[in-house]
């Protein structure tokens, strides 16, 4: 069996595959040459992340392809149903990067609440000459403990966000498209665990009562958070989107910042990716990252290993 990891794979994943006598090709092949490369090298398995698109034409052009694997959760870049109809196995790693994304949510929350995003911009420029003025301008910071965390989406990532929020002493309000009740189990260093039952509420209730809002839902056909939704929120709320570009109306978000409705906002994903609007990039109330939610060494190792294990299990079936 031959695997092409077109968007890369961790060394631990490669090691598992090689131990199972599976050949791993780590070439980064451009879209216009991908089908030719797959056919010429008798590739059985194509592994991708978000960069490589696996559309109907590629599937049709590669009749010997047997497995398509996505390192991560979202399958937006793969024509999944078409691939399955053509007899391909589709695999992914829905839980491997959840903790990494959830921790990035709070990295942004802390950055916004303590003005670190702006402080890190201004200190190199004015720290030597206006130290006391900067200190005074950043003295209205907020703690997270005791505040209400609103989580939009109770999937794997949303539940990890909830767990971290609970561990920080936050009150939890969570919305799910399908009303649900889930168990949040928090594990500690000494083997102890604590369980919390989280029952979903309406989106309106989350928006009206939250001090911090995390968007962790899947793709939407229209904006989930737009002008009307911002109007429902408390004044001075913080919001973070690590879900998908297009979940939040970025124009309305900037308006909400300028009107004082939002104290700050953070984006890891953008409507126009990879060329976000300049108005977003330059706004001092924005904490920004370039779609790196799952990009930790820990998550990449888990992703590679989980993909490898699934491929090895399927090896004898194809």
Tab-separated table of C-alpha atoms in Angstrom:
chain	number	residue	atom	x	y	z
A	1	UNK	CA	0.000	0.000	0.000
A	2	UNK	CA	1.209	3.503	-0.873
A	3	UNK	CA	0.133	6.618	1.024
A	4	UNK	CA	0.541	10.178	-0.234
A	5	UNK	CA	0.482	12.654	2.663
A	6	UNK	CA	0.018	15.692	0.467
A	7	UNK	CA	-0.422	18.166	3.324
A	8	UNK	CA	2.092	16.435	5.592
A	9	UNK	CA	1.826	13.969	8.459
A	10	UNK	CA	3.596	13.660	11.806
A	11	UNK	CA	6.687	11.524	12.253
A	12	UNK	CA	4.814	9.331	14.723
A	13	UNK	CA	2.168	8.646	12.073
A	14	UNK	CA	4.809	7.853	9.465
A	15	UNK	CA	6.511	5.472	11.878
A	16	UNK	CA	3.305	3.516	12.496
A	17	UNK	CA	2.620	3.232	8.771
A	18	UNK	CA	6.127	2.085	7.954
A	19	UNK	CA	6.011	-0.494	10.743
A	20	UNK	CA	2.969	-1.916	8.951
A	21	UNK	CA	4.947	-2.127	5.666
A	22	UNK	CA	3.098	0.820	4.159
A	23	UNK	CA	5.031	3.224	1.939
A	24	UNK	CA	4.625	6.915	2.737
A	25	UNK	CA	5.217	9.632	0.140
A	26	UNK	CA	5.541	13.142	1.587
A	27	UNK	CA	5.631	15.056	-1.678
A	28	UNK	CA	3.628	18.284	-1.775
A	29	UNK	CA	1.971	18.047	-5.174
A	30	UNK	CA	0.194	21.017	-6.737
A	31	UNK	CA	-3.496	20.642	-7.672
A	32	UNK	CA	-2.844	20.619	-11.414
A	33	UNK	CA	-0.385	17.724	-11.105
A	34	UNK	CA	-2.029	15.754	-8.295
A	35	UNK	CA	-4.043	13.214	-10.297
A	36	UNK	CA	-1.076	12.463	-12.555
A	37	UNK	CA	1.189	11.951	-9.535
A	38	UNK	CA	-1.330	9.647	-7.838
A	39	UNK	CA	-1.724	7.489	-10.941
A	40	UNK	CA	1.979	7.344	-11.847
A	41	UNK	CA	2.953	6.346	-8.298
A	42	UNK	CA	0.087	3.872	-7.743
A	43	UNK	CA	-1.110	5.777	-4.692
A	44	UNK	CA	-3.801	3.944	-2.711
A	45	UNK	CA	-4.355	6.502	0.057
A	46	UNK	CA	-4.480	10.294	-0.184
A	47	UNK	CA	-4.111	12.161	3.102
A	48	UNK	CA	-4.978	15.849	3.224
A	49	UNK	CA	-5.646	18.624	5.677
A	50	UNK	CA	-7.310	21.878	4.649
A	51	UNK	CA	-5.007	22.846	1.769
A	52	UNK	CA	-5.673	20.046	-0.730
A	53	UNK	CA	-9.089	19.838	-2.399
A	54	UNK	CA	-10.502	16.393	-3.195
A	55	UNK	CA	-13.273	17.103	-5.668
A	56	UNK	CA	-15.226	14.952	-8.092
A	57	UNK	CA	-12.816	15.480	-10.964
A	58	UNK	CA	-9.846	14.259	-8.910
A	59	UNK	CA	-11.803	11.219	-7.737
A	60	UNK	CA	-12.790	10.401	-11.328
A	61	UNK	CA	-9.237	10.861	-12.584
A	62	UNK	CA	-7.785	8.470	-9.951
A	63	UNK	CA	-9.721	5.177	-10.263
A	64	UNK	CA	-7.203	3.236	-8.180
A	65	UNK	CA	-7.489	5.523	-5.179
A	66	UNK	CA	-9.020	3.600	-2.270
A	67	UNK	CA	-8.894	5.848	0.815
A	68	UNK	CA	-9.077	9.590	1.371
A	69	UNK	CA	-8.093	10.739	4.849
A	70	UNK	CA	-8.608	14.181	6.372
A	71	UNK	CA	-6.338	15.205	9.208
A	72	UNK	CA	-8.825	17.095	11.343
A	73	UNK	CA	-12.566	17.494	11.704
A	74	UNK	CA	-14.093	19.426	8.823
A	75	UNK	CA	-14.589	17.692	5.489
A	76	UNK	CA	-15.451	20.815	3.495
A	77	UNK	CA	-12.570	20.260	1.087
A	78	UNK	CA	-13.667	16.707	0.184
A	79	UNK	CA	-16.690	15.644	-1.879
A	80	UNK	CA	-17.477	12.989	0.698
A	81	UNK	CA	-20.757	11.580	-0.612
A	82	UNK	CA	-19.446	11.358	-4.168
A	83	UNK	CA	-16.305	9.595	-2.980
A	84	UNK	CA	-18.319	7.085	-0.965
A	85	UNK	CA	-20.588	6.440	-3.957
A	86	UNK	CA	-17.447	5.668	-5.943
A	87	UNK	CA	-16.415	3.079	-3.357
A	88	UNK	CA	-13.740	5.041	-1.497
A	89	UNK	CA	-13.247	4.902	2.246
A	90	UNK	CA	-13.308	8.330	3.916
A	91	UNK	CA	-11.562	8.738	7.264
A	92	UNK	CA	-10.819	11.686	9.523
A	93	UNK	CA	-9.732	12.537	13.063
A	94	UNK	CA	-12.645	14.343	14.696
A	95	UNK	CA	-11.209	14.530	18.213
A	96	UNK	CA	-7.454	14.768	17.731
A	97	UNK	CA	-7.167	18.561	17.590
A	98	UNK	CA	-10.110	19.514	19.813
A	99	UNK	CA	-8.044	20.407	22.868
A	100	UNK	CA	-5.645	22.488	20.810
A	101	UNK	CA	-8.480	24.533	19.312
A	102	UNK	CA	-10.144	24.956	22.713
A	103	UNK	CA	-6.908	26.203	24.271
A	104	UNK	CA	-6.520	28.723	21.433
A	105	UNK	CA	-10.007	30.025	22.234
A	106	UNK	CA	-8.841	30.874	25.734
A	107	UNK	CA	-5.506	32.195	24.521
A	108	UNK	CA	-7.555	34.765	22.609
A	109	UNK	CA	-9.934	35.372	25.517
A	110	UNK	CA	-7.034	36.085	27.873
A	111	UNK	CA	-5.338	38.239	25.256
A	112	UNK	CA	-8.482	40.319	24.755
A	113	UNK	CA	-9.432	40.560	28.426
A	114	UNK	CA	-5.930	41.724	29.421
A	115	UNK	CA	-5.256	43.802	26.269
A	116	UNK	CA	-2.249	41.640	25.407
A	117	UNK	CA	-3.051	41.782	21.687
A	118	UNK	CA	-2.751	45.569	21.730
A	119	UNK	CA	0.006	45.737	24.334
A	120	UNK	CA	2.216	43.502	22.206
A	121	UNK	CA	1.717	45.833	19.264
A	122	UNK	CA	2.418	49.053	21.159
A	123	UNK	CA	5.155	48.136	23.630
A	124	UNK	CA	7.905	47.816	20.997
A	125	UNK	CA	6.860	51.203	19.575
A	126	UNK	CA	6.041	53.215	22.698
A	127	UNK	CA	7.145	51.177	25.699
A	128	UNK	CA	10.332	53.179	26.183
A	129	UNK	CA	8.764	56.614	25.768
A	130	UNK	CA	5.172	56.231	27.010
A	131	UNK	CA	5.371	53.399	29.543
A	132	UNK	CA	3.137	55.012	32.176
A	133	UNK	CA	0.564	56.095	29.591
A	134	UNK	CA	0.343	52.552	28.228
A	135	UNK	CA	0.051	51.159	31.741
A	136	UNK	CA	-2.877	53.495	32.418
A	137	UNK	CA	-4.601	52.705	29.107
A	138	UNK	CA	-4.618	48.988	29.878
A	139	UNK	CA	-5.884	49.186	33.464
A	140	UNK	CA	-9.520	48.256	32.748
A	141	UNK	CA	-8.833	44.571	32.237
A	142	UNK	CA	-11.254	41.741	33.058
A	143	UNK	CA	-10.975	38.376	34.775
A	144	UNK	CA	-12.655	35.285	33.342
A	145	UNK	CA	-13.427	33.658	36.674
A	146	UNK	CA	-17.039	34.195	37.709
A	147	UNK	CA	-18.064	35.413	34.258
A	148	UNK	CA	-20.549	33.684	31.965
A	149	UNK	CA	-19.114	31.733	29.043
A	150	UNK	CA	-21.420	31.235	26.085
A	151	UNK	CA	-20.514	28.310	23.834
A	152	UNK	CA	-22.197	28.077	20.436
A	153	UNK	CA	-21.918	24.462	19.327
A	154	UNK	CA	-21.629	21.469	21.663
A	155	UNK	CA	-19.531	19.228	19.456
A	156	UNK	CA	-16.128	17.858	20.418
A	157	UNK	CA	-14.424	21.265	20.386
A	158	UNK	CA	-17.309	23.031	22.094
A	159	UNK	CA	-17.243	20.508	24.934
A	160	UNK	CA	-13.507	21.051	25.403
A	161	UNK	CA	-14.132	24.802	25.573
A	162	UNK	CA	-16.809	24.152	28.199
A	163	UNK	CA	-14.411	22.024	30.275
A	164	UNK	CA	-11.754	24.723	30.300
A	165	UNK	CA	-14.352	27.339	31.181
A	166	UNK	CA	-15.582	25.281	34.115
A	167	UNK	CA	-12.018	24.768	35.336
A	168	UNK	CA	-11.579	28.564	35.348
A	169	UNK	CA	-14.667	29.023	37.489
A	170	UNK	CA	-16.894	30.347	34.716
A	171	UNK	CA	-20.652	29.924	34.466
A	172	UNK	CA	-21.685	28.004	31.355
A	173	UNK	CA	-24.407	28.619	28.799
A	174	UNK	CA	-24.306	26.429	25.703
A	175	UNK	CA	-26.320	26.308	22.493
A	176	UNK	CA	-26.607	23.399	20.077
A	177	UNK	CA	-28.575	23.269	16.822
A	178	UNK	CA	-30.252	20.113	18.085
A	179	UNK	CA	-31.153	20.532	21.782
A	180	UNK	CA	-29.040	18.165	23.846
A	181	UNK	CA	-27.692	17.316	27.278
A	182	UNK	CA	-24.069	16.224	27.546
A	183	UNK	CA	-21.640	15.204	30.255
A	184	UNK	CA	-18.471	17.215	30.692
A	185	UNK	CA	-15.869	15.119	32.513
A	186	UNK	CA	-12.852	17.036	33.747
A	187	UNK	CA	-9.777	14.982	34.624
A	188	UNK	CA	-7.089	16.150	37.017
A	189	UNK	CA	-3.399	15.373	37.452
A	190	UNK	CA	-3.940	12.928	40.318
A	191	UNK	CA	-6.527	10.771	38.573
A	192	UNK	CA	-9.571	12.446	40.075
A	193	UNK	CA	-12.470	13.394	37.797
A	194	UNK	CA	-15.443	15.702	38.173
A	195	UNK	CA	-18.569	15.466	36.016
A	196	UNK	CA	-20.916	18.283	35.030
A	197	UNK	CA	-24.199	17.917	33.174
A	198	UNK	CA	-24.529	20.575	30.469
A	199	UNK	CA	-28.007	21.133	29.060
A	200	UNK	CA	-28.291	23.275	25.951
A	201	UNK	CA	-30.316	26.485	25.937
A	202	UNK	CA	-31.505	28.728	23.109
A	203	UNK	CA	-29.102	30.825	21.076
A	204	UNK	CA	-30.901	33.971	22.239
A	205	UNK	CA	-30.288	33.026	25.866
A	206	UNK	CA	-26.588	32.506	25.194
A	207	UNK	CA	-26.221	35.803	23.351
A	208	UNK	CA	-28.163	37.888	25.893
A	209	UNK	CA	-26.410	36.603	29.014
A	210	UNK	CA	-22.801	35.810	28.117
A	211	UNK	CA	-19.703	37.866	28.915
A	212	UNK	CA	-17.479	35.733	26.682
A	213	UNK	CA	-18.764	33.913	23.580
A	214	UNK	CA	-16.980	31.123	21.720
A	215	UNK	CA	-18.202	30.035	18.279
A	216	UNK	CA	-17.560	26.326	17.760
A	217	UNK	CA	-20.218	25.345	15.266
A	218	UNK	CA	-19.879	23.788	11.816
A	219	UNK	CA	-20.328	25.529	8.482
A	220	UNK	CA	-23.511	27.516	8.002
A	221	UNK	CA	-25.344	28.548	4.836
A	222	UNK	CA	-25.814	32.028	6.232
A	223	UNK	CA	-24.411	34.136	9.037
A	224	UNK	CA	-25.184	32.708	12.451
A	225	UNK	CA	-24.008	35.921	14.125
A	226	UNK	CA	-25.115	39.103	12.357
A	227	UNK	CA	-26.427	42.571	13.225
A	228	UNK	CA	-29.499	41.334	15.104
A	229	UNK	CA	-27.469	38.854	17.132
A	230	UNK	CA	-24.905	41.497	18.117
A	231	UNK	CA	-27.755	43.740	19.231
A	232	UNK	CA	-28.890	41.054	21.703
A	233	UNK	CA	-25.510	40.850	23.418
A	234	UNK	CA	-24.403	42.633	26.560
A	235	UNK	CA	-22.341	45.762	26.099
A	236	UNK	CA	-18.654	44.958	26.474
A	237	UNK	CA	-18.840	41.288	25.465
A	238	UNK	CA	-15.859	39.403	24.015
A	239	UNK	CA	-16.324	36.965	21.111
A	240	UNK	CA	-13.953	34.419	19.530
A	241	UNK	CA	-14.483	32.540	16.259
A	242	UNK	CA	-12.354	29.440	15.711
A	243	UNK	CA	-15.126	27.637	13.820
A	244	UNK	CA	-15.506	28.631	10.167
A	245	UNK	CA	-15.233	31.812	8.180
A	246	UNK	CA	-18.749	32.929	7.324
A	247	UNK	CA	-20.277	31.946	10.651
A	248	UNK	CA	-19.970	35.570	11.756
A	249	UNK	CA	-20.620	38.661	9.637
A	250	UNK	CA	-17.283	40.438	9.837
A	251	UNK	CA	-18.695	43.790	8.679
A	252	UNK	CA	-21.336	43.698	11.408
A	253	UNK	CA	-18.647	42.637	13.873
A	254	UNK	CA	-16.543	45.726	13.096
A	255	UNK	CA	-19.648	47.895	13.476
A	256	UNK	CA	-20.355	46.294	16.873
A	257	UNK	CA	-16.784	47.062	17.970
A	258	UNK	CA	-17.031	50.683	16.862
A	259	UNK	CA	-20.394	51.080	18.626
A	260	UNK	CA	-18.965	49.700	21.869
A	261	UNK	CA	-21.138	46.586	21.867
A	262	UNK	CA	-18.068	44.369	21.573
A	263	UNK	CA	-15.125	45.071	23.868
A	264	UNK	CA	-13.018	42.893	21.620
A	265	UNK	CA	-13.163	40.075	19.096
A	266	UNK	CA	-10.804	37.358	17.945
A	267	UNK	CA	-10.674	35.429	14.697
A	268	UNK	CA	-8.692	32.351	13.758
A	269	UNK	CA	-10.819	31.849	10.623
A	270	UNK	CA	-11.933	34.423	8.087
A	271	UNK	CA	-14.562	34.963	5.411
A	272	UNK	CA	-11.895	35.813	2.841
A	273	UNK	CA	-9.158	33.347	3.663
A	274	UNK	CA	-6.230	33.545	3.005
A	275	UNK	CA	-6.627	37.274	2.302
A	276	UNK	CA	-8.572	38.767	5.233
A	277	UNK	CA	-9.930	42.291	4.941
A	278	UNK	CA	-7.463	45.027	5.894
A	279	UNK	CA	-10.096	46.605	8.183
A	280	UNK	CA	-9.949	43.453	10.302
A	281	UNK	CA	-6.179	43.106	10.255
A	282	UNK	CA	-5.645	46.704	11.374
A	283	UNK	CA	-8.377	46.978	14.007
A	284	UNK	CA	-6.808	47.417	17.471
A	285	UNK	CA	-9.725	45.609	19.161
A	286	UNK	CA	-9.025	42.410	17.216
A	287	UNK	CA	-6.888	39.487	18.362
A	288	UNK	CA	-5.937	37.507	15.263
A	289	UNK	CA	-4.295	34.227	14.291
A	290	UNK	CA	-3.872	32.629	10.835
A	291	UNK	CA	-6.128	29.525	11.136
A	292	UNK	CA	-3.839	27.679	13.542
A	293	UNK	CA	-6.415	26.155	15.897
A	294	UNK	CA	-5.174	22.580	15.538
A	295	UNK	CA	-1.544	23.417	14.830
A	296	UNK	CA	0.167	22.129	17.941
A	297	UNK	CA	2.796	19.419	18.074
A	298	UNK	CA	0.509	17.418	20.355
A	299	UNK	CA	-2.464	17.602	17.983
A	300	UNK	CA	-0.371	16.830	14.914
A	301	UNK	CA	1.016	13.723	16.578
A	302	UNK	CA	-2.480	12.553	17.517
A	303	UNK	CA	-3.770	13.260	13.999
A	304	UNK	CA	-0.963	11.319	12.334
A	305	UNK	CA	-1.303	8.389	14.691
A	306	UNK	CA	-5.095	8.188	14.391
A	307	UNK	CA	-4.931	8.312	10.597
A	308	UNK	CA	-2.255	5.635	10.570
A	309	UNK	CA	-4.245	3.323	12.841
A	310	UNK	CA	-7.340	3.661	10.643
A	311	UNK	CA	-5.365	2.994	7.464
A	312	UNK	CA	-3.718	-0.081	8.970
A	313	UNK	CA	-7.150	-1.446	9.966
A	314	UNK	CA	-8.466	-0.913	6.433
A	315	UNK	CA	-5.362	-2.338	4.750
A	316	UNK	CA	-6.617	-5.912	4.636
A	317	UNK	CA	-10.100	-4.893	3.468
A	318	UNK	CA	-9.076	-3.244	0.214
